[in-house]
Coordinates of C-alpha atoms and ligand atoms in Angstrom, one line a residue:
M1 CA -63.2 -24.1 -6.0
S2 CA -62.5 -21.7 -8.2
L3 CA -63.9 -18.3 -8.8
E4 CA -65.1 -18.8 -12.7
Y5 CA -65.9 -22.3 -11.6
L6 CA -68.5 -21.0 -9.0
L7 CA -70.0 -18.0 -11.2
K8 CA -70.6 -20.8 -14.1
A9 CA -72.6 -23.2 -11.3
K10 CA -74.3 -20.4 -9.4
T11 CA -75.2 -18.0 -13.1
G12 CA -74.3 -20.1 -15.6
F13 CA -72.1 -16.9 -16.7
S14 CA -68.7 -18.0 -18.4
S15 CA -66.7 -15.1 -17.5
F16 CA -66.6 -11.9 -14.9
K17 CA -67.3 -8.5 -16.1
S18 CA -64.6 -6.0 -15.7
G19 CA -63.5 -5.8 -12.4
Q20 CA -66.2 -8.3 -10.6
K21 CA -63.4 -11.0 -9.5
E22 CA -60.5 -8.3 -8.6
I23 CA -63.7 -7.6 -5.6
L24 CA -64.4 -11.2 -4.7
E25 CA -61.1 -12.4 -4.6
D26 CA -60.7 -8.9 -1.7
V27 CA -64.4 -9.9 -0.9
L28 CA -63.8 -13.2 0.1
A29 CA -60.1 -12.2 1.9
R30 CA -62.4 -11.0 4.4
K31 CA -60.9 -7.0 4.2
D32 CA -63.4 -4.2 3.9
V33 CA -63.7 -3.2 0.0
I34 CA -65.3 -0.1 -1.8
A35 CA -66.0 -1.0 -4.9
L36 CA -67.1 1.1 -7.8
L37 CA -68.3 -0.2 -10.9
P38 CA -70.3 1.5 -13.8
T39 CA -74.4 1.6 -14.0
G40 CA -75.2 -2.3 -15.2
G41 CA -71.4 -3.2 -14.1
G42 CA -72.7 -6.0 -12.0
K43 CA -72.3 -5.3 -9.0
S44 CA -74.9 -7.5 -7.2
L45 CA -72.9 -10.6 -8.0
C46 CA -70.0 -9.2 -5.8
Y47 CA -72.3 -10.2 -3.0
Q48 CA -74.3 -12.7 -4.1
L49 CA -71.5 -15.2 -4.9
P50 CA -69.5 -14.8 -1.9
G51 CA -73.2 -16.0 -0.3
Y52 CA -72.0 -19.3 -1.3
V53 CA -68.5 -19.1 0.0
L54 CA -69.3 -17.8 3.4
E55 CA -70.7 -19.6 6.3
G56 CA -72.8 -16.9 7.1
A57 CA -75.3 -14.6 6.7
V58 CA -75.1 -11.7 3.7
L59 CA -76.6 -8.7 5.4
I60 CA -77.5 -6.2 1.9
V61 CA -78.4 -3.0 3.1
S62 CA -80.7 -1.7 0.5
P63 CA -81.9 2.2 0.2
L64 CA -85.4 1.8 -1.8
L65 CA -88.5 -1.1 -1.4
S66 CA -88.8 -1.0 -5.2
L67 CA -84.6 -1.9 -5.0
M68 CA -85.1 -5.0 -2.7
E69 CA -87.8 -6.3 -4.8
D70 CA -85.9 -6.6 -7.8
Q71 CA -82.8 -8.3 -6.1
V72 CA -84.8 -10.7 -4.1
Q73 CA -87.0 -11.6 -7.3
Q74 CA -83.4 -11.6 -9.1
L75 CA -82.0 -14.5 -6.5
R76 CA -85.3 -16.4 -6.5
A77 CA -85.4 -16.4 -10.2
S78 CA -81.7 -18.0 -10.0
G79 CA -83.3 -20.7 -7.9
E80 CA -81.9 -18.9 -4.8
K81 CA -84.4 -19.7 -2.0
S82 CA -82.9 -18.1 1.2
V83 CA -83.5 -14.9 0.6
I84 CA -86.0 -12.5 2.7
A85 CA -86.3 -8.5 2.5
L86 CA -86.9 -6.7 5.9
N87 CA -88.4 -3.3 5.4
S88 CA -90.9 -0.5 6.8
F89 CA -93.1 -1.2 4.5
L90 CA -94.0 -4.7 5.7
S91 CA -97.5 -4.9 8.0
Y92 CA -97.6 -5.0 11.6
S93 CA -98.5 -8.6 11.2
E94 CA -96.1 -9.8 8.4
R95 CA -93.6 -7.9 10.6
E96 CA -94.5 -9.8 14.3
R97 CA -94.4 -12.7 11.7
L98 CA -91.0 -11.9 10.8
L99 CA -89.3 -11.8 13.8
S100 CA -90.8 -15.2 14.9
L101 CA -89.0 -17.0 12.3
D102 CA -85.8 -18.5 12.7
L103 CA -83.5 -16.3 10.3
H104 CA -80.8 -18.9 10.5
S105 CA -82.3 -20.9 7.0
Y106 CA -81.5 -16.9 5.5
K107 CA -78.1 -16.8 3.4
Y108 CA -79.0 -13.0 2.3
I109 CA -81.1 -10.6 4.3
F110 CA -81.7 -7.2 2.6
I111 CA -82.8 -4.7 5.2
S112 CA -83.0 -0.7 5.2
P113 CA -80.9 1.3 7.2
E114 CA -84.2 2.4 9.3
M115 CA -85.1 -1.0 10.0
L116 CA -81.6 -1.5 11.4
Q117 CA -82.4 1.7 14.1
V118 CA -85.0 -0.7 15.6
E119 CA -83.5 -2.5 18.4
K120 CA -86.0 -5.8 18.0
W121 CA -84.4 -6.2 14.5
V122 CA -80.8 -5.6 15.7
K123 CA -81.2 -8.1 18.4
K124 CA -82.5 -10.9 16.2
L125 CA -79.5 -10.0 13.4
Q126 CA -77.1 -10.2 16.5
S127 CA -78.0 -13.9 17.1
L128 CA -77.4 -14.6 13.7
Q129 CA -73.8 -15.2 11.9
I130 CA -73.6 -12.0 9.9
D131 CA -70.0 -12.7 7.5
L132 CA -70.4 -9.7 5.3
F133 CA -72.4 -6.6 5.8
V134 CA -72.8 -5.4 2.2
V135 CA -74.4 -1.8 1.2
D136 CA -75.5 -1.4 -1.7
E137 CA -75.7 1.9 -3.4
A138 CA -73.5 3.0 -0.9
H139 CA -73.7 6.8 -2.4
C140 CA -76.4 7.0 -0.7
V141 CA -74.4 7.2 2.6
S142 CA -73.1 10.8 1.5
Q143 CA -76.0 12.1 -0.6
W144 CA -78.6 11.1 1.8
G145 CA -77.1 10.5 4.9
H146 CA -76.7 14.1 6.1
D147 CA -80.0 15.4 5.5
F148 CA -82.8 13.6 4.8
R149 CA -82.1 9.9 5.7
T150 CA -79.9 10.6 8.4
D151 CA -79.8 6.5 9.6
Y152 CA -77.6 6.2 7.0
L153 CA -74.8 7.9 9.2
K154 CA -75.5 4.9 12.1
L155 CA -74.6 2.0 9.8
G156 CA -70.9 2.2 11.1
R157 CA -72.1 1.3 14.4
V158 CA -74.8 -1.0 13.7
K159 CA -72.0 -3.0 11.9
E160 CA -69.8 -3.5 14.8
S161 CA -72.9 -4.6 17.2
L162 CA -73.3 -7.1 14.8
G163 CA -69.7 -8.3 15.4
R164 CA -67.9 -6.2 13.0
P165 CA -67.8 -8.2 9.6
P166 CA -66.4 -7.2 7.0
S167 CA -68.0 -4.8 4.7
L168 CA -68.6 -4.4 0.9
A169 CA -69.5 -1.1 0.0
L170 CA -70.8 -0.7 -3.7
T171 CA -72.0 2.0 -6.1
A172 CA -72.0 3.5 -9.6
T173 CA -70.9 7.1 -8.4
A174 CA -68.6 8.3 -5.8
T175 CA -66.3 11.1 -6.1
R176 CA -63.5 11.4 -4.3
N177 CA -65.6 13.0 -1.5
V178 CA -68.3 10.5 -1.2
I179 CA -65.5 7.9 -1.1
H180 CA -64.1 9.6 2.0
D181 CA -67.9 9.7 4.0
I182 CA -68.2 5.8 2.8
H183 CA -65.2 5.3 5.0
A184 CA -65.2 7.5 7.5
Y185 CA -69.2 6.7 8.2
L186 CA -69.1 2.5 7.6
N187 CA -66.2 2.7 9.7
M188 CA -64.2 0.7 7.9
T189 CA -60.3 -0.6 8.6
S190 CA -58.2 0.5 5.3
P191 CA -60.2 -0.9 3.0
A192 CA -59.3 -2.2 -0.3
L193 CA -60.3 0.0 -3.2
H194 CA -61.8 -1.1 -6.6
I195 CA -62.2 2.5 -8.4
N196 CA -63.8 1.4 -12.3
S197 CA -64.4 3.5 -14.8
V198 CA -68.0 5.5 -14.3
D199 CA -67.9 5.9 -18.3
R200 CA -71.1 4.2 -20.1
P201 CA -69.5 4.1 -23.7
N202 CA -72.9 3.0 -25.5
I203 CA -75.0 5.8 -23.8
A204 CA -75.1 8.9 -26.1
L205 CA -75.5 12.6 -23.9
K206 CA -77.4 15.2 -25.2
V207 CA -78.3 18.3 -23.4
E208 CA -81.2 20.6 -25.5
H209 CA -82.3 23.9 -24.2
L210 CA -85.8 25.2 -24.8
H211 CA -87.1 28.9 -24.1
S212 CA -89.8 27.7 -22.6
N213 CA -92.3 25.2 -21.1
Q214 CA -94.8 24.3 -23.4
E215 CA -92.1 24.2 -26.1
K216 CA -90.4 21.7 -23.8
K217 CA -93.4 19.9 -23.9
E218 CA -94.1 19.3 -27.5
R219 CA -90.3 18.8 -27.7
L220 CA -90.6 15.4 -25.4
L221 CA -93.4 14.2 -27.6
E222 CA -91.7 14.8 -30.4
L223 CA -88.6 12.3 -29.2
V224 CA -90.7 9.8 -27.5
Q225 CA -92.8 9.4 -31.0
S226 CA -89.5 8.9 -32.7
L227 CA -86.5 7.1 -30.6
R228 CA -86.5 3.5 -29.9
T229 CA -88.2 2.4 -26.7
P230 CA -88.2 1.1 -23.6
G231 CA -87.8 4.9 -22.4
I232 CA -87.6 6.4 -19.3
V233 CA -88.5 10.6 -18.6
Y234 CA -87.8 11.7 -15.5
F235 CA -89.3 14.4 -13.5
S236 CA -88.7 16.3 -10.1
S237 CA -92.3 16.9 -9.8
R238 CA -95.1 14.1 -8.9
A239 CA -97.7 16.2 -10.5
K240 CA -95.7 16.7 -13.6
T241 CA -94.9 13.1 -14.3
E242 CA -99.3 13.0 -14.1
E243 CA -99.5 15.5 -16.5
I244 CA -97.1 14.9 -18.7
C245 CA -97.9 11.4 -18.9
D246 CA -101.6 12.2 -19.5
Y247 CA -100.7 14.7 -22.6
L248 CA -98.8 12.3 -24.4
Q249 CA -101.7 9.5 -24.1
E250 CA -104.2 12.5 -25.3
N251 CA -101.2 12.3 -28.2
G252 CA -101.5 8.8 -29.2
I253 CA -98.6 7.4 -27.0
T254 CA -100.5 4.8 -25.1
R255 CA -98.1 2.2 -23.4
V256 CA -97.1 4.9 -21.1
A257 CA -97.4 5.1 -17.0
Y258 CA -96.5 7.5 -14.3
Y259 CA -94.9 6.6 -11.1
H260 CA -93.6 8.2 -8.0
A261 CA -93.4 8.0 -4.2
G262 CA -97.1 9.2 -4.2
I263 CA -98.8 6.5 -5.6
T264 CA -99.9 3.6 -3.5
Q265 CA -97.2 0.5 -2.9
E266 CA -99.1 -1.8 -5.1
Q267 CA -99.7 0.3 -7.9
R268 CA -95.5 1.1 -7.8
I269 CA -94.9 -2.8 -7.9
L270 CA -97.2 -3.2 -10.9
I271 CA -96.0 -0.5 -12.6
Q272 CA -92.3 -1.4 -12.1
Q273 CA -93.5 -5.4 -13.4
Q274 CA -95.4 -3.9 -16.3
F275 CA -92.8 -1.9 -17.3
L276 CA -89.9 -4.6 -16.5
V277 CA -91.9 -7.5 -18.6
D278 CA -92.5 -4.4 -22.1
Q279 CA -96.0 -4.1 -21.2
L280 CA -95.3 -0.3 -20.9
D281 CA -92.9 1.5 -23.3
I282 CA -92.6 4.8 -21.1
I283 CA -92.5 5.6 -17.7
C284 CA -93.2 9.0 -16.6
C285 CA -91.1 9.3 -13.2
T286 CA -89.7 10.5 -10.1
S287 CA -86.5 9.5 -9.1
A288 CA -88.4 7.3 -6.9
F289 CA -88.4 5.3 -10.0
G290 CA -85.3 3.0 -11.3
M291 CA -82.3 2.8 -8.6
G292 CA -80.8 -0.8 -9.4
I293 CA -83.3 -1.8 -11.5
N294 CA -82.2 -4.5 -13.7
K295 CA -84.1 -3.9 -17.2
S296 CA -81.5 -4.5 -20.1
N297 CA -83.3 -2.8 -23.1
V298 CA -83.8 0.7 -21.5
R299 CA -82.9 2.6 -25.1
F300 CA -83.5 5.9 -23.5
V301 CA -83.3 8.4 -20.7
I302 CA -84.9 11.9 -21.0
H303 CA -84.7 14.5 -17.9
Y304 CA -87.6 16.9 -18.2
H305 CA -86.2 18.3 -15.1
Q306 CA -82.5 18.3 -14.2
P307 CA -81.9 16.7 -10.8
T308 CA -80.0 18.6 -8.4
Q309 CA -76.3 17.1 -8.9
L310 CA -74.7 15.4 -11.5
E311 CA -74.5 12.1 -9.7
S312 CA -77.6 11.5 -9.5
Y313 CA -77.5 12.4 -13.1
V314 CA -75.7 9.7 -13.8
Q315 CA -77.0 7.3 -11.6
E316 CA -80.5 8.1 -13.7
I317 CA -79.0 7.8 -17.3
G318 CA -77.4 4.6 -16.1
R319 CA -80.4 3.0 -16.1
A320 CA -80.4 3.0 -20.1
G321 CA -78.4 0.5 -22.6
R322 CA -77.7 -2.2 -19.6
G323 CA -77.8 -4.7 -21.7
G324 CA -75.2 -3.5 -24.1
N325 CA -77.4 -1.7 -26.8
S326 CA -76.8 1.6 -28.3
S327 CA -78.8 4.1 -26.3
I328 CA -79.3 7.7 -25.5
A329 CA -79.5 10.5 -22.5
I330 CA -81.3 13.8 -23.6
L331 CA -81.7 16.4 -20.9
L332 CA -84.1 19.2 -21.6
K333 CA -83.5 22.7 -20.0
S334 CA -86.0 25.1 -20.3
L335 CA -85.1 28.9 -19.1
E336 CA -88.5 28.6 -17.3
D337 CA -87.5 25.8 -14.9
T338 CA -84.3 27.5 -14.3
M339 CA -85.2 27.9 -10.2
L340 CA -86.6 24.6 -10.0
P341 CA -83.6 22.5 -8.7
E342 CA -82.6 25.6 -6.4
F343 CA -86.1 25.7 -4.8
I344 CA -85.4 21.6 -4.2
I345 CA -82.1 21.8 -2.4
E346 CA -84.2 24.7 -0.1
N347 CA -86.8 22.1 0.5
E348 CA -84.5 19.5 1.5
L349 CA -83.8 20.8 5.2
P350 CA -86.1 22.5 7.6
D351 CA -86.4 25.7 7.6
P352 CA -84.5 27.5 10.0
N353 CA -87.0 29.1 12.1
W354 CA -88.8 26.1 12.5
V355 CA -85.8 24.5 13.6
S356 CA -85.2 27.2 16.3
Y357 CA -88.9 27.5 17.3
I358 CA -89.1 24.0 18.0
I359 CA -86.0 23.4 20.2
H360 CA -87.2 26.4 22.3
E361 CA -90.4 24.6 23.0
L362 CA -88.7 21.6 23.5
V363 CA -86.6 23.1 26.5
A364 CA -90.0 25.2 27.1
V365 CA -92.1 22.1 28.0
Y366 CA -89.0 19.5 29.4
G367 CA -86.8 22.1 31.0
E368 CA -84.3 20.3 30.0
V369 CA -83.6 17.3 27.7
S370 CA -80.9 14.5 28.4
D371 CA -82.6 11.9 25.6
L372 CA -84.3 12.2 23.0
S373 CA -85.6 9.4 22.8
K374 CA -87.9 9.9 25.6
V375 CA -89.5 12.6 24.1
P376 CA -92.7 11.4 21.9
L377 CA -91.9 12.9 19.3
K378 CA -95.4 11.9 17.4
D379 CA -97.6 14.3 19.6
W380 CA -95.1 17.1 18.6
M381 CA -94.9 16.0 14.6
E382 CA -98.9 16.8 14.7
K383 CA -98.4 20.0 17.0
A384 CA -96.1 21.0 14.2
P385 CA -96.8 19.6 11.4
E386 CA -92.9 19.2 8.8
Q387 CA -92.1 16.6 6.7
E388 CA -90.9 13.8 8.5
S389 CA -87.4 13.3 7.0
H390 CA -86.9 17.1 8.4
W391 CA -87.8 15.8 11.8
R392 CA -85.7 12.8 11.3
Y393 CA -83.2 15.2 10.4
L394 CA -84.1 17.5 13.5
S395 CA -83.9 14.5 16.2
Y396 CA -80.7 13.5 14.5
K397 CA -78.9 16.7 15.0
V398 CA -80.5 17.6 18.6
N399 CA -78.9 14.2 19.7
Q400 CA -76.1 14.9 18.3
F401 CA -76.0 17.9 20.5
I402 CA -76.7 15.7 23.1
K403 CA -73.9 13.5 22.6
E404 CA -71.4 16.3 22.3
H405 CA -73.1 18.5 25.2
G406 CA -74.3 16.3 28.0
R407 CA -77.7 18.0 27.3
L408 CA -80.4 20.7 26.2
S409 CA -81.1 23.5 28.7
T410 CA -82.3 26.5 28.6
E411 CA -78.7 27.9 28.8
T412 CA -77.7 25.5 25.7
T413 CA -80.6 26.3 23.5
N414 CA -78.6 28.9 21.1
D415 CA -75.5 26.8 21.0
C416 CA -77.8 23.8 19.6
I417 CA -79.9 26.1 17.3
A418 CA -76.6 27.9 16.2
S419 CA -75.2 24.0 15.6
I420 CA -78.0 23.1 13.7
Q421 CA -78.1 26.2 11.5
T422 CA -74.7 26.1 11.0
H423 CA -74.9 23.0 9.2
M424 CA -77.8 23.5 7.5
E425 CA -76.1 26.2 5.9
E426 CA -72.5 24.2 5.0
R427 CA -75.3 21.5 3.5
T428 CA -76.9 23.8 1.4
T429 CA -73.4 25.6 0.0
V430 CA -72.1 22.3 -0.9
K431 CA -75.5 21.4 -2.5
R432 CA -75.2 24.8 -4.9
R433 CA -71.7 23.9 -5.9
K434 CA -73.2 20.7 -6.9
L435 CA -75.5 22.4 -8.7
E436 CA -73.6 24.9 -10.1
E437 CA -71.5 22.6 -11.4
F438 CA -74.2 20.8 -13.6
N439 CA -75.4 24.0 -14.7
R440 CA -72.0 24.4 -15.9
W441 CA -71.8 21.1 -17.5
T442 CA -74.9 21.9 -19.4
N443 CA -73.8 24.9 -20.7
S444 CA -70.0 24.1 -22.0
P445 CA -68.7 23.9 -25.2
I446 CA -66.4 20.8 -24.4
C447 CA -67.4 17.6 -25.0
R448 CA -70.2 16.3 -22.1
R449 CA -68.6 12.7 -21.6
K450 CA -65.2 14.3 -21.0
E451 CA -66.1 15.8 -18.6
I452 CA -68.0 14.1 -17.0
L453 CA -65.1 11.6 -16.1
Q454 CA -63.0 14.6 -14.9
Y455 CA -65.7 15.3 -12.6
F456 CA -65.2 11.9 -11.1
D457 CA -61.4 12.4 -11.6
E458 CA -60.8 10.3 -14.3
E459 CA -60.1 10.8 -17.8
L460 CA -61.2 10.0 -20.8
I461 CA -59.3 7.5 -23.3
S462 CA -61.3 7.3 -26.5
S463 CA -64.6 8.6 -27.8
P464 CA -67.4 6.3 -28.6
L465 CA -68.9 6.8 -31.6
H466 CA -71.8 7.8 -30.6
C467 CA -70.4 10.5 -27.9
C468 CA -72.4 13.7 -27.0
D469 CA -74.1 16.4 -29.2
V470 CA -70.7 18.9 -28.7
C471 CA -68.5 16.1 -30.0
G472 CA -71.5 15.6 -33.1
L473 CA -74.8 13.3 -32.9
D474 CA -77.7 11.9 -35.4
L475 CA -80.6 11.7 -33.3
D476 CA -82.1 9.2 -36.4
D477 CA -79.6 6.3 -35.2
F478 CA -81.3 6.6 -32.4
S479 CA -84.9 6.2 -33.8
E480 CA -87.6 3.6 -34.6
K481 CA -86.9 3.5 -37.9
E482 CA -83.3 2.6 -37.2
K483 CA -85.0 -0.2 -35.1
D484 CA -87.2 -1.4 -37.8
L485 CA -84.3 -1.6 -40.2
S486 CA -82.1 -3.0 -37.7
E487 CA -84.5 -5.5 -36.4
E488 CA -85.4 -6.4 -40.6
M489 CA -81.9 -7.1 -40.5
E490 CA -81.6 -8.9 -37.6
T491 CA -84.2 -11.5 -38.7
S492 CA -82.9 -12.0 -42.0
L493 CA -79.5 -12.5 -40.4
S494 CA -81.3 -14.9 -38.5
W495 CA -82.9 -16.8 -41.2
Q496 CA -79.5 -16.9 -42.9
R497 CA -78.2 -18.2 -40.0
L498 CA -81.3 -20.8 -39.6
L499 CA -80.6 -21.9 -43.2
K500 CA -77.1 -22.3 -43.0
N501 CA -77.3 -24.5 -40.1
I502 CA -80.1 -26.7 -41.4
F503 CA -77.6 -26.9 -44.3
W504 CA -74.7 -27.6 -42.9
Q505 CA -76.5 -30.4 -40.7
E506 CA -77.5 -31.6 -43.6
V507 CA -74.6 -32.6 -45.2
E508 CA -72.7 -33.5 -42.1
K509 CA -75.7 -36.4 -42.0
Ligands
ADP1 P1 -75.0 -2.8 -11.3 O1 -73.8 -2.7 -10.8 O2 -75.8 -1.9 -11.9 O3 -75.7 -3.4 -10.0 P2 -76.6 -5.5 -11.7 O4 -75.6 -6.0 -10.6 O5 -77.6 -5.5 -12.1 O6 -75.3 -4.2 -12.4 O7 -76.2 -6.5 -13.1 C1 -76.0 -6.1 -14.5 C2 -76.7 -6.8 -15.3 O8 -75.4 -7.6 -15.6 C3 -77.5 -8.2 -14.9 O9 -78.1 -8.5 -15.8 C4 -76.4 -9.2 -14.5 O10 -77.1 -10.6 -14.6 C5 -75.2 -9.2 -15.3 N1 -74.2 -9.8 -15.1 C6 -73.7 -9.7 -14.0 N2 -72.1 -10.4 -13.8 C7 -72.1 -11.1 -15.1 C8 -71.2 -11.5 -15.7 N3 -70.5 -11.5 -15.1 N4 -71.7 -11.8 -17.0 C9 -73.1 -11.5 -17.8 N5 -73.6 -10.8 -17.0 C10 -73.7 -10.2 -15.6
MG2 MG1 -77.1 -2.8 -8.5

């Protein structure tokens, strides 16, 4: 059966998007594959189609619940019923029910990296034939694995325990270092590399510098009043998503909602769903929203706060124009917010004093520790409250130290603390450097697209019509007025087409 035939039969699409076929060929040749396709480039298809050819199941490691839900829904909507998602948000009874299920009948199994650390799930998966181990949004291995989602760094080992199925890592944004991390941490053997351009020619790029936050707020209102919707506005603070959402509502923007990791699961699903079906025009959200979500008609992405690195920025703006429509990404920078990304970077890892305190305490209470999994960390978390991600980071690093040095004891306490603190400093330095590069980009007088591509070791071959504010951009091209005009034209054109068809049908009769 040819790949084209399979594509048509299973999806209805008549041709592959650029890069897909080559990736599929290598996946089906059972090679390890690292594939970069731009946002909206059709990465899901690269693991969906093999499912119909491979005998066993396809296991997809996915970073976010919302993303899993979206992928599962899409597969189900295409008629595929043998799909299941396993994540830590399942209720106890739901988990028990799934554990007792026979998973052999499932073709596509979505799972979070954290669930892959739970022994009973791994055991369950070991009883299956997994023929493809997929890591979607694989840049997370490098971007999150080193600090707040360390379970990403253990995926290689999990893969081994599942009989080392061929693996496929998919992402839209990976620099050379990120590709290196993916290769290493997923234990890949001479992976086939498919590097396609990160460029999204239909997204125009614009940076606006403002003096104060008040000015920024007013500018945002102007923009959302004039730009063609739907659109997404990104913030780095949960409170701000709510505040600005209220502000927009008070100013007559009604179909707007906020979304962040602090709202209930039900609310999150509801808002995502409403946005997907065009019942909402604008979402004010944190980075918790949007990863991998396939909404084709988003026309703008505005950043009210900048992320800490260009990779994240390119990922987030990539949610615009997935259906191919001309769209725009605007970054609003105000002098008053300069320190915010710095603060975020600092907060991603624990306070060095806290690290030192906890390790001293561990040794004081237990004398020596040779297996941290035997220590009731729950009690400790109550004793010295910290973010859960900081605890996860600490226990990952302490375990690593124990593995390398045999145990944690009075003699090795200081070495352990020093090694963790050094790692934290190194991570922070890397992140600060990335932030500096991002800041430089926002102030650069060079074409923004050219510089983004350079960051990913690419060259800009040709500039699109609407490139960036440095090359010259007219915001009116992205405004509602334009929409009315072009829609009117579309309507009259379709009437013309309809009339012509009727006419010709009549004539042919
Ligand atoms: P991403 O690369 O961002 O993960 P998706 O896999 O979500 O992108 O795909 C984006 C959109 O492209 C989806 O609507 C998908 O159905 C569509 N798509 C994927 N492959 C093809 C194809 N060969 N022809 C037409 N549309 C495709
Ligand atoms: Mg995707």
